[in-house]
């Protein structure tokens, strides 16, 4: 994992000091509300329904145990003993006090963390594959490039006041686990015909109000040109992105309105003028790669036989292994998911006690490292198979071993009406109700791979438009209604979900979901996943059952 | 009035000529539109010439004229409009402009560190009491992560 050098540390220290000064000036009335808003957003601080919300950056989802302990400390000291993991691998605190935020940032800086550019119209945290460096389908580890991009984007003087927020995701594997097709820029490590590794660059993808799948702007970019190419895209966007209407200000609209051809012409022209001055040297890349060398894996870890025996003797453990662990490139190791989707806890939330315990477990079983995923779970990436049984028992005691990763109860869910001032409808309560209705683990496992994403408003923080089932909260004359979509996906075969029909009332959502699942169970072909079935039969069979004899709003 | 130039508080005698006003003697600044319209007249002006560039203007329009222009004012109608940051970069990095680039209007003192990094070397304060504040904020950071103009 990347370790700060003096420059990195100085930068976060100076940023924390700067924000402390800005907050004091604001409280003294020396900075206007409007100006302070722009400044605090660039330090992750929103003013929400009940209290400020502070979003902390977890660069490409990597954390160490010391940082997790610090999050636990902050949760205890400054918040109500919990925190929330987001769909962009970040962490949010829902109850900090404005006056105390500078102290929180100073605490974070002491463990090489920050909240820089986690909101506001600027370049946001770079996200990546949660299995980077350990998965079996990797072309090259994306993390060194993520860190290079993180540094380049951080306090970039020219691009901090963009037309709108700007998100970059990097994937190094064949299977896209980073939703790169739905980012302002998606970066994919690929091999060219000569067998060299470089990048395929996508542009103009995005979720939110107008979901659009990103388009390839550069099929192959040599590694040394990574930053110059990003700079060219950002300069064109900064100069020509729309600023007259915030709903049309994302780069996806610029790409759409000018057309990919015209847009890439502008980018190419800009890039040719700057690329020689902004080359990434092989030395710089190698130095960054050295920060992500593999941990000291034990040879012969696969000799262990206890792993198999335990699975045979303990079906619950076997089930957990099946759903909550993933293959590892080193024989005898697996990546283990910590499910933050226990039935009785809001999706993505963790208590301070859980955080502290997880930090200890990470030290014991996974080289002190923890990762956050964009589906709001955590991962220990490097667990010896011989340790999995003991780890499972301890995770189970912490309520972090619900064997539901990738299943219907592994829902992505935004904070919704409970915490977010922009929300039209609640999401946490609905998630809870769906969870309660689906309390039969065997049924859940029979349904298999099914992603439900639920957002409390059109902003779509929980990416409902790419959920296999998407649920979107809408407001109708002051009451909460829910729009359902089917067939979305953020993976390789990216797709935007199709609207099932009119929005359903709050007390009908769970019913609609269970009806959809029943239709699937009855009409699927052998081994056909939910998404495959939707792609085969379309939405009609689902629609007919969901709206049978129901009263619903009329749009 | 006083401004900051090259990190010092200095007196400033430039006159701003609005689009419908007559040209005056001395060092004057005009809008980009005025420059385009009255270029020949302005080239014969006895005194230095400055051009004001708004966020929606294109700096390419004056790229060929930069030798005749001693001051470029980047005007901020709104601090959130970041186009001027790229304009400054283009003026310095692409067109190698060496005269004064001055931020004017409603930028925030908290933006001057970034502005100076993209090549702005002078700041007209929105309020006089901002003068020392701006000088201070030019040193908000001692480290940077990426190349720019400075
Ligand atoms: S989707 Fe809407 S309600 Fe949910 S967190 Fe985002 S802005 Fe708030």
XYZ file of C-alpha atoms and ligand atoms in Angstrom:
713
model
C 0.000 0.000 0.000
C 1.192 3.510 -0.773
C 3.078 5.218 2.066
C 3.211 8.990 2.290
C 6.545 10.724 1.802
C 7.321 14.188 3.195
C 5.586 15.947 0.328
C 2.366 13.971 0.773
C 2.356 14.553 4.511
C 3.100 18.258 4.198
C 0.318 18.625 1.673
C -2.387 17.075 3.867
C -1.113 18.968 6.922
C -1.219 22.265 5.071
C -4.653 21.464 3.712
C -5.971 20.721 7.196
C -4.474 23.991 8.465
C -5.993 25.877 5.549
C -9.449 24.502 6.269
C -9.128 25.278 9.966
C -8.386 28.873 9.074
C -11.253 28.986 6.538
C -13.713 27.609 9.085
C -12.629 30.160 11.690
C -13.001 32.972 9.163
C -16.449 31.731 8.228
C -17.569 31.526 11.843
C -16.314 35.109 12.329
C -18.283 36.237 9.282
C -15.204 37.003 7.185
C -16.098 34.512 4.463
C -19.586 34.497 2.970
C -21.910 31.497 3.146
C -21.628 31.036 -0.587
C -17.848 31.087 -0.658
C -17.507 28.861 2.370
C -19.824 26.363 0.719
C -17.399 25.975 -2.183
C -14.461 25.670 0.193
C -16.048 23.195 2.590
C -17.368 20.987 -0.220
C -13.807 20.628 -1.486
C -13.037 19.267 1.958
C -15.890 16.782 1.893
C -18.241 18.745 4.113
C -21.930 18.924 3.223
C -24.616 20.563 5.297
C -27.352 17.938 5.469
C -30.842 17.599 6.847
C -29.833 17.086 10.453
C -26.170 17.949 10.678
C -23.111 18.333 8.503
C -21.943 15.220 6.668
C -18.236 14.665 6.203
C -17.032 12.467 3.355
C -13.535 11.112 3.724
C -11.464 9.902 0.803
C -10.386 6.292 0.639
C -8.146 6.396 -2.408
C -9.139 3.477 -4.675
C -10.564 1.729 -1.638
C -7.341 0.976 0.257
C -7.085 1.286 4.027
C -4.703 -0.050 6.636
C -5.556 -1.144 10.147
C -4.212 2.051 11.685
C -6.529 4.098 9.501
C -9.510 1.897 10.372
C -8.746 2.423 14.061
C -8.665 6.148 13.451
C -12.084 5.964 11.798
C -13.342 4.100 14.878
C -11.891 6.806 17.087
C -13.521 9.562 15.031
C -16.853 7.712 15.116
C -16.651 7.588 18.916
C -15.241 11.010 19.560
C -17.018 13.137 16.966
C -19.985 11.123 15.728
C -22.634 8.728 16.964
C -20.383 5.668 17.021
C -20.733 4.664 13.406
C -19.700 5.514 9.868
C -20.992 4.726 6.398
C -19.145 3.293 3.385
C -20.222 4.787 0.050
C -20.518 3.513 -3.513
C -17.320 5.323 -4.416
C -15.309 3.465 -1.799
C -15.281 6.471 0.542
C -16.394 6.837 4.164
C -18.998 9.228 5.510
C -19.736 10.549 8.957
C -23.262 11.804 9.425
C -23.069 13.742 12.665
C -19.899 15.818 12.953
C -20.078 19.370 14.264
C -18.924 22.070 11.880
C -16.520 23.558 14.450
C -14.941 20.160 14.995
C -14.364 19.233 11.372
C -10.919 20.901 11.250
C -9.891 18.720 14.206
C -11.190 15.624 12.416
C -9.155 16.547 9.336
C -6.058 16.948 11.503
C -6.732 13.502 13.021
C -7.028 12.051 9.532
C -3.826 13.719 8.369
C -1.998 11.976 11.221
C -2.755 8.613 9.578
C -2.193 9.688 5.968
C -5.842 10.380 5.200
C -7.834 13.388 4.071
C -11.174 14.560 2.722
C -9.765 16.584 -0.168
C -12.032 16.911 -3.213
C -14.577 14.358 -2.036
C -17.340 16.717 -3.114
C -17.735 19.939 -5.094
C -17.264 20.595 -8.796
C -13.759 19.229 -8.991
C -11.879 16.012 -9.668
C -13.020 13.442 -7.113
C -11.473 10.388 -5.522
C -10.137 7.891 -8.082
C -11.797 4.500 -7.694
C -10.711 1.063 -8.804
C -11.194 -2.686 -8.726
C -11.508 -3.942 -5.147
C -9.633 -7.088 -6.157
C -6.723 -5.166 -7.715
C -3.443 -7.012 -7.432
C -4.965 -10.298 -6.266
C -7.597 -11.297 -8.810
C -7.011 -14.024 -11.363
C -8.080 -12.079 -14.437
C -5.710 -9.131 -14.148
C -3.751 -7.653 -17.033
C -1.808 -5.407 -14.707
C -2.281 -4.049 -11.203
C -4.114 -0.702 -11.602
C -3.151 0.706 -8.196
C 0.139 2.398 -9.165
C -1.735 4.292 -11.882
C -4.533 5.122 -9.449
C -2.001 6.695 -7.109
C -0.358 8.600 -9.963
C -3.792 9.907 -10.911
C -4.661 10.643 -7.274
C -1.613 12.843 -6.943
C -2.167 14.562 -10.254
C -5.786 15.386 -9.434
C -5.106 16.550 -5.881
C -5.100 20.350 -5.597
C -4.787 20.670 -9.357
C -4.658 24.438 -9.740
C -6.349 24.626 -13.131
C -9.191 22.157 -12.645
C -10.626 22.810 -9.196
C -13.575 24.896 -10.421
C -14.978 22.706 -13.167
C -18.497 22.952 -14.577
C -19.442 19.944 -12.446
C -17.966 17.047 -10.479
C -15.560 14.756 -12.295
C -14.899 11.103 -11.518
C -12.202 8.771 -12.785
C -12.141 4.981 -12.366
C -9.340 2.591 -13.294
C -9.567 -1.128 -13.990
C -6.743 -3.541 -14.684
C -8.724 -6.749 -15.105
C -10.718 -8.419 -17.861
C -13.839 -8.261 -15.746
C -14.766 -4.659 -15.018
C -15.464 -4.407 -11.298
C -14.957 -0.637 -11.170
C -17.911 0.464 -13.344
C -15.471 2.294 -15.615
C -18.119 2.671 -18.306
C -20.090 4.902 -15.976
C -17.411 7.414 -15.077
C -16.470 10.754 -16.573
C -13.237 9.048 -17.529
C -12.751 5.291 -17.450
C -9.203 3.976 -17.693
C -8.643 0.352 -18.655
C -5.322 -1.416 -18.745
C -5.180 -3.316 -22.044
C -2.623 -5.034 -24.229
C -2.021 -3.937 -27.808
C -1.217 -6.220 -30.754
C 2.475 -6.030 -29.940
C 1.757 -7.369 -26.461
C 2.576 -4.091 -24.680
C 0.394 -2.817 -21.894
C -1.232 0.574 -22.142
C -4.593 2.200 -21.527
C -7.943 2.256 -23.237
C -9.625 5.526 -22.350
C -13.391 5.964 -22.121
C -15.085 9.280 -21.728
C -18.513 10.681 -20.976
C -20.055 7.871 -18.979
C -22.113 8.639 -15.943
C -25.107 7.841 -13.812
C -27.365 10.343 -12.093
C -30.231 11.966 -13.950
C -29.065 11.100 -17.420
C -27.311 7.731 -17.308
C -24.963 7.321 -20.257
C -22.488 4.573 -21.097
C -18.987 5.936 -21.684
C -17.479 5.803 -25.170
C -13.984 4.821 -26.170
C -12.070 7.967 -27.046
C -8.644 6.347 -27.217
C -8.436 2.621 -27.914
C -4.774 2.475 -26.937
C -2.698 5.055 -25.113
C 0.942 4.495 -24.250
C 1.531 4.586 -20.507
C 3.856 7.551 -20.670
C 1.021 9.697 -22.005
C -1.479 9.015 -19.248
C -1.328 12.397 -17.545
C -1.061 14.497 -20.694
C -4.117 12.788 -22.102
C -6.098 13.339 -18.917
C -4.980 16.962 -18.862
C -6.122 17.448 -22.459
C -9.584 16.061 -21.672
C -9.872 18.172 -18.533
C -8.799 21.388 -20.274
C -11.333 20.911 -23.051
C -14.016 20.129 -20.493
C -13.103 23.085 -18.287
C -13.236 25.467 -21.250
C -16.254 24.097 -23.097
C -18.388 22.177 -20.601
C -21.761 23.825 -20.048
C -22.040 26.147 -17.097
C -25.504 27.513 -17.785
C -27.440 24.558 -16.376
C -26.140 22.310 -13.648
C -28.074 19.348 -15.001
C -26.271 19.651 -18.303
C -22.828 20.407 -16.947
C -21.273 16.947 -16.751
C -18.781 15.995 -19.439
C -21.215 13.369 -20.738
C -23.462 16.166 -22.009
C -20.543 17.957 -23.688
C -19.535 14.711 -25.404
C -23.119 14.019 -26.397
C -23.868 17.506 -27.667
C -20.635 17.950 -29.604
C -20.499 14.325 -30.727
C -17.647 11.988 -29.875
C -15.803 12.751 -33.111
C -15.725 16.502 -32.636
C -14.920 16.152 -28.953
C -12.027 13.787 -29.550
C -10.693 16.078 -32.262
C -10.474 18.888 -29.730
C -8.822 16.592 -27.204
C -6.337 15.217 -29.743
C -5.317 18.692 -30.843
C -4.785 19.799 -27.259
C -2.968 16.600 -26.401
C -0.513 16.888 -29.292
C 0.485 20.310 -28.049
C 1.214 19.228 -24.489
C 2.161 15.586 -24.520
C 5.905 15.991 -24.853
C 6.069 18.156 -21.763
C 4.097 15.894 -19.519
C 5.518 12.440 -20.001
C 5.396 9.866 -17.240
C 8.881 8.447 -17.043
C 9.457 4.726 -16.724
C 11.326 5.501 -13.503
C 8.305 7.217 -12.005
C 6.079 4.297 -12.936
C 8.557 1.789 -11.522
C 8.922 3.758 -8.303
C 5.164 3.768 -7.922
C 4.931 0.059 -8.661
C 7.447 -0.537 -5.874
C 4.853 0.904 -3.463
C 2.475 -1.903 -4.342
C 4.679 -4.963 -4.152
C 2.860 -8.119 -3.054
C 2.950 -8.981 0.657
C 5.078 -11.872 1.918
C 2.834 -14.764 0.913
C 3.636 -18.072 2.505
C 4.797 -20.678 0.059
C 2.811 -23.914 0.224
C -0.233 -22.203 1.734
C -2.278 -24.543 -0.429
C -0.927 -27.622 1.355
C -3.390 -26.983 4.149
C -6.262 -29.487 4.238
C -8.265 -28.041 7.118
C -10.004 -25.639 4.753
C -11.650 -28.488 2.858
C -12.411 -30.468 5.986
C -14.084 -27.521 7.679
C -16.263 -26.948 4.658
C -17.354 -30.564 4.628
C -18.103 -30.551 8.314
C -19.693 -27.149 8.535
C -22.221 -26.245 5.834
C -22.607 -22.674 7.124
C -18.891 -22.120 6.665
C -19.027 -23.712 3.212
C -21.841 -21.364 2.247
C -19.892 -18.355 3.460
C -16.843 -19.490 1.481
C -18.983 -19.882 -1.606
C -20.590 -16.458 -1.452
C -18.215 -14.273 0.521
C -14.785 -15.241 -0.733
C -13.137 -14.820 -4.114
C -10.349 -16.642 -5.905
C -6.815 -15.323 -5.406
C -3.913 -15.433 -7.835
C -1.727 -17.132 -5.209
C -2.574 -20.767 -4.533
C -3.730 -21.275 -0.945
C -5.050 -17.715 -0.551
C -8.489 -16.203 -0.999
C -9.998 -12.731 -0.756
C -12.663 -12.563 1.943
C -15.598 -10.152 1.865
C -16.941 -8.590 5.047
C -20.630 -8.118 4.396
C -21.899 -4.742 5.576
C -25.399 -5.885 4.652
C -26.530 -7.688 7.754
C -30.344 -7.781 7.755
C -30.782 -5.458 10.708
C -28.214 -2.796 9.881
C -28.356 -0.025 7.269
C -26.376 -1.016 4.145
C -22.760 0.114 4.351
C -22.816 1.158 8.004
C -20.247 0.069 10.586
C -19.956 0.751 14.291
C -16.796 1.851 16.063
C -16.588 -1.523 17.801
C -16.773 -3.357 14.494
C -14.123 -1.061 13.016
C -11.706 -1.705 15.872
C -12.297 -5.438 15.703
C -11.838 -5.448 11.935
C -8.533 -3.611 12.299
C -7.296 -6.358 14.644
C -8.502 -9.097 12.313
C -6.799 -7.429 9.368
C -3.537 -7.364 11.301
C -3.946 -10.997 12.187
C -5.145 -12.391 8.863
C -4.566 -10.033 5.966
C -1.290 -8.123 6.296
C -3.004 -5.215 8.048
C -4.883 -4.108 4.930
C -8.586 -3.597 4.296
C -10.372 -2.545 1.146
C -13.745 -0.968 0.547
C -15.827 -2.014 -2.460
C -18.154 0.045 -4.603
C -20.983 -2.203 -3.443
C -20.428 -0.948 0.099
C -18.693 -3.960 1.607
C -15.144 -4.528 2.834
C -12.536 -7.052 1.748
C -9.525 -8.712 3.303
C -7.647 -9.319 0.081
C -4.986 -11.781 1.234
C -6.240 -14.458 3.593
C -4.580 -17.855 3.846
C -7.123 -20.610 3.292
C -5.989 -22.217 6.556
C -7.129 -19.062 8.383
C -10.519 -18.706 6.768
C -12.410 -20.839 9.280
C -11.135 -18.885 12.276
C -11.734 -15.611 10.448
C -15.280 -16.635 9.566
C -16.103 -17.458 13.183
C -14.885 -14.081 14.345
C -16.611 -12.183 11.555
C -19.789 -14.059 12.360
C -19.597 -12.905 15.969
C -19.241 -9.338 14.663
C -22.262 -9.728 12.346
C -20.010 -9.238 9.347
C -20.403 -12.705 7.868
C -23.884 -12.666 6.329
C -23.284 -14.920 3.313
C -25.007 -12.626 0.853
C -22.306 -11.023 -1.296
C -23.651 -10.576 -4.816
C -27.140 -11.685 -3.797
C -30.421 -9.871 -3.575
C -29.842 -8.658 -0.003
C -26.420 -7.228 -0.853
C -28.226 -4.037 -1.788
C -26.549 -0.745 -2.584
C -28.445 1.962 -0.840
C -27.912 5.685 -0.382
C -28.693 7.456 2.922
C -31.991 8.767 1.491
C -34.498 10.810 3.417
C -33.023 9.816 6.755
C -29.879 11.864 6.227
C -29.790 13.539 2.845
C -31.312 16.963 2.290
C -31.793 16.276 -1.415
C -33.818 13.098 -0.942
C -37.355 12.619 -2.225
C -37.895 9.365 -0.403
C -36.459 7.082 2.230
C -34.207 4.225 1.254
C -32.851 2.671 4.446
C -36.323 1.771 5.727
C -37.298 0.208 2.416
C -34.069 -1.792 2.324
C -34.858 -3.053 5.808
C -38.330 -4.101 4.792
C -37.072 -5.957 1.722
C -34.494 -7.629 3.913
C -37.129 -8.741 6.384
C -39.258 -10.189 3.617
C -36.267 -12.110 2.275
C -35.234 -13.837 5.445
C -34.773 -17.278 3.921
C -31.106 -17.680 3.038
C -31.761 -20.759 0.912
C -34.212 -18.792 -1.211
C -31.715 -15.947 -1.513
C -29.010 -18.353 -2.609
C -31.371 -20.024 -5.048
C -31.987 -16.648 -6.667
C -28.249 -16.159 -6.892
C -26.532 -13.205 -8.533
C -28.877 -10.242 -8.310
C -27.957 -6.656 -7.655
C -30.527 -4.281 -6.220
C -29.533 -0.610 -6.136
C -31.709 1.962 -4.428
C -31.434 5.773 -4.448
C -33.568 8.304 -2.634
C -33.622 10.780 -5.541
C -32.687 11.402 -9.172
C -29.075 12.119 -8.246
C -28.708 8.387 -8.133
C -25.896 8.071 -5.611
C -26.683 4.371 -5.279
C -26.545 3.840 -9.054
C -30.081 2.522 -9.327
C -30.055 2.809 -13.115
C -27.415 0.075 -13.352
C -28.942 -2.223 -10.743
C -30.299 -5.506 -12.068
C -33.271 -4.164 -10.160
C -33.156 -0.411 -9.646
C -35.309 1.422 -7.123
C -35.578 5.192 -7.318
C -37.390 7.312 -4.764
C -39.610 10.014 -6.269
C -41.799 12.586 -4.658
C -45.443 12.806 -5.632
C -47.271 15.614 -3.911
C -45.323 15.155 -0.719
C -45.525 11.366 -0.519
C -42.820 8.842 -1.244
C -43.138 6.720 -4.396
C -40.696 4.379 -6.041
C -39.785 3.901 -9.663
C -38.526 0.416 -10.548
C -36.167 -0.500 -13.381
C -34.953 -3.888 -14.546
C -31.924 -5.075 -16.477
C -29.245 -2.504 -15.640
C -25.596 -3.493 -15.254
C -22.342 -1.654 -14.604
C -20.106 -4.536 -15.608
C -18.629 -5.442 -18.982
C -21.992 -5.709 -20.737
C -23.006 -2.315 -19.414
C -26.690 -1.473 -19.630
C -29.118 1.054 -18.240
C -32.193 -0.457 -16.640
C -35.581 -0.235 -18.315
C -38.492 1.298 -16.475
C -40.944 -1.316 -15.330
C -43.992 0.952 -15.257
C -45.568 3.585 -13.030
C -43.994 4.285 -9.651
C -45.305 2.176 -6.781
C -46.322 3.366 -3.329
C -43.939 2.909 -0.425
C -45.897 0.065 1.116
C -45.908 -1.770 -2.233
C -42.164 -1.808 -2.909
C -41.367 -4.993 -1.040
C -44.327 -6.705 -2.597
C -43.178 -5.632 -6.054
C -39.681 -6.964 -5.406
C -40.865 -10.342 -4.143
C -43.232 -10.572 -7.117
C -40.351 -9.903 -9.511
C -38.300 -12.599 -7.804
C -41.192 -15.070 -8.029
C -41.568 -14.457 -11.752
C -37.867 -15.095 -12.145
C -37.909 -18.309 -10.104
C -40.880 -19.646 -12.055
C -39.809 -18.680 -15.554
C -36.022 -18.947 -15.583
C -34.191 -21.535 -17.656
C -31.751 -23.867 -15.958
C -28.728 -21.901 -14.715
C -30.125 -18.672 -16.076
C -29.260 -15.638 -13.961
C -31.811 -12.916 -13.287
C -30.069 -10.496 -15.616
C -29.868 -13.081 -18.396
C -33.540 -13.787 -18.052
C -34.476 -10.117 -18.206
C -32.355 -9.805 -21.310
C -34.105 -12.827 -22.829
C -37.748 -12.113 -22.006
C -37.791 -8.347 -21.494
C -39.798 -6.631 -18.772
C -43.309 -7.715 -19.797
C -43.657 -10.898 -17.720
C -42.526 -8.951 -14.650
C -44.670 -5.964 -15.411
C -47.821 -8.055 -15.788
C -47.435 -9.561 -12.342
C -46.273 -6.443 -10.497
C -49.138 -4.266 -11.719
C -51.837 -6.934 -11.559
C -54.825 -5.348 -9.879
C -52.807 -2.625 -8.183
C -53.537 0.995 -7.617
C -50.674 3.185 -8.695
C -49.794 6.766 -9.484
C -50.515 7.784 -13.029
C -47.208 8.382 -14.716
C -5.771 52.296 -5.821
C -3.575 49.468 -4.659
C -3.178 45.967 -6.010
C -0.861 43.022 -5.484
C 1.724 42.516 -8.149
C 4.509 39.967 -7.966
C 3.674 39.383 -4.298
C 4.002 43.102 -3.396
C 1.389 45.699 -2.664
C 1.787 48.377 -5.334
C -0.046 51.449 -6.582
C -1.977 51.002 -9.740
C -2.779 53.665 -12.312
C -4.454 51.665 -15.058
C -7.726 53.104 -16.290
C -10.637 50.832 -17.128
C -12.436 51.968 -20.258
C -15.977 50.646 -20.561
C -17.262 49.681 -23.984
C -19.296 52.821 -24.524
C -16.720 55.276 -23.122
C -14.181 57.343 -25.043
C -10.562 56.256 -24.888
C -8.484 58.251 -22.403
C -4.848 59.159 -22.196
C -2.591 56.924 -20.095
C -2.532 53.204 -19.542
C -5.952 51.836 -20.383
C -7.687 48.489 -20.361
C -10.504 47.592 -22.750
C -12.696 44.562 -23.234
C -11.785 41.904 -25.761
C -14.728 43.014 -27.899
C -13.482 46.609 -27.875
C -9.980 45.472 -28.720
C -11.261 43.566 -31.727
C -13.403 46.484 -32.846
C -10.910 49.334 -32.306
C -7.678 47.478 -32.756
C -6.151 49.899 -35.269
C -6.974 52.885 -33.131
C -5.671 51.214 -29.997
C -2.403 50.239 -31.664
C -1.677 53.939 -32.051
C -2.629 54.752 -28.459
C -0.137 56.758 -26.467
C 0.146 54.598 -23.371
C 0.017 50.944 -22.502
C -2.857 48.692 -23.502
C -4.621 46.136 -21.394
C -7.374 43.719 -22.458
C -10.099 42.296 -20.235
C -11.017 38.697 -20.796
C -14.183 37.194 -19.399
C -14.769 33.485 -18.786
C -16.707 33.069 -22.040
C -14.051 34.762 -24.173
C -11.499 32.833 -26.144
C -7.883 33.730 -25.517
C -7.033 32.396 -28.941
C -8.602 35.585 -30.291
C -5.736 37.703 -28.998
C -2.950 35.157 -29.345
C -1.479 36.981 -32.345
C -1.721 40.409 -30.690
C -0.013 39.668 -27.409
C 3.107 41.678 -28.269
C 1.012 44.840 -28.184
C -0.711 44.061 -24.918
C 0.960 44.791 -21.590
C -1.851 43.719 -19.278
C -4.487 41.012 -19.421
C -7.223 41.194 -16.862
C -9.022 37.951 -16.167
C -12.367 39.054 -14.895
C -14.334 36.815 -12.520
C -18.070 37.520 -12.586
C -18.377 34.446 -10.331
C -15.636 32.680 -8.377
C -17.084 29.291 -9.346
C -16.467 29.806 -13.061
C -13.090 28.139 -13.521
C -12.512 28.897 -17.187
C -10.187 31.767 -16.351
C -7.782 29.280 -14.768
C -7.361 27.620 -18.157
C -7.171 31.013 -19.860
C -4.222 31.957 -17.683
C -2.547 28.633 -18.376
C -3.042 29.030 -22.112
C -1.705 32.587 -22.110
C 1.480 31.527 -20.360
C 1.902 27.922 -21.419
C 0.673 28.029 -25.003
C 1.136 31.617 -26.175
C 4.109 32.467 -23.961
C 2.659 35.758 -22.834
C 5.077 37.577 -20.513
C 3.127 40.662 -19.553
C 0.989 41.112 -16.478
C -1.985 38.796 -15.911
C -4.285 40.206 -13.299
C -7.270 38.614 -11.610
C -10.169 41.020 -11.118
C -13.759 40.789 -9.970
C -15.293 38.208 -7.678
C -12.585 35.613 -7.256
C -11.929 34.468 -3.686
C -8.735 35.288 -1.803
C -8.723 31.543 -1.118
C -8.200 30.938 -4.842
C -5.053 32.998 -5.290
C -2.663 30.126 -4.649
C -4.153 28.243 -7.604
C -4.326 31.405 -9.683
C -0.668 32.148 -9.145
C 0.178 28.563 -10.077
C -1.537 28.910 -13.462
C 0.353 32.111 -14.192
C -1.631 34.992 -12.698
C 0.888 37.435 -11.190
C -1.331 40.331 -10.133
C -4.508 40.607 -8.102
C -6.961 43.446 -7.865
C -8.683 42.973 -4.497
C -12.445 43.066 -4.245
C -12.021 44.970 -0.977
C -8.965 46.890 0.255
C -8.757 44.785 3.397
C -8.060 41.762 1.181
C -4.623 43.085 0.238
C -2.692 41.469 3.115
C -4.975 38.426 3.012
C -4.110 37.759 -0.610
C -0.397 38.025 0.051
C -0.792 35.518 2.863
C -2.796 33.051 0.818
C -0.229 33.027 -1.952
C 1.730 30.835 0.459
C -1.064 28.456 1.492
C 0.936 25.466 0.289
C 4.650 24.816 0.141
C 4.310 21.630 -1.929
C 2.544 20.694 -5.160
C 1.731 17.448 -6.946
C 1.656 18.412 -10.587
C 3.381 20.754 -12.989
C 1.574 23.890 -14.100
C 2.991 27.303 -14.971
C 4.482 27.907 -11.508
S -29.414 9.630 -4.299
Fe -30.356 11.535 -3.646
S -31.170 11.015 -1.656
Fe -29.659 9.481 -2.086
S -27.771 10.280 -1.197
Fe -27.808 10.862 -3.344
S -28.638 12.915 -3.305
Fe -29.168 11.992 -1.348
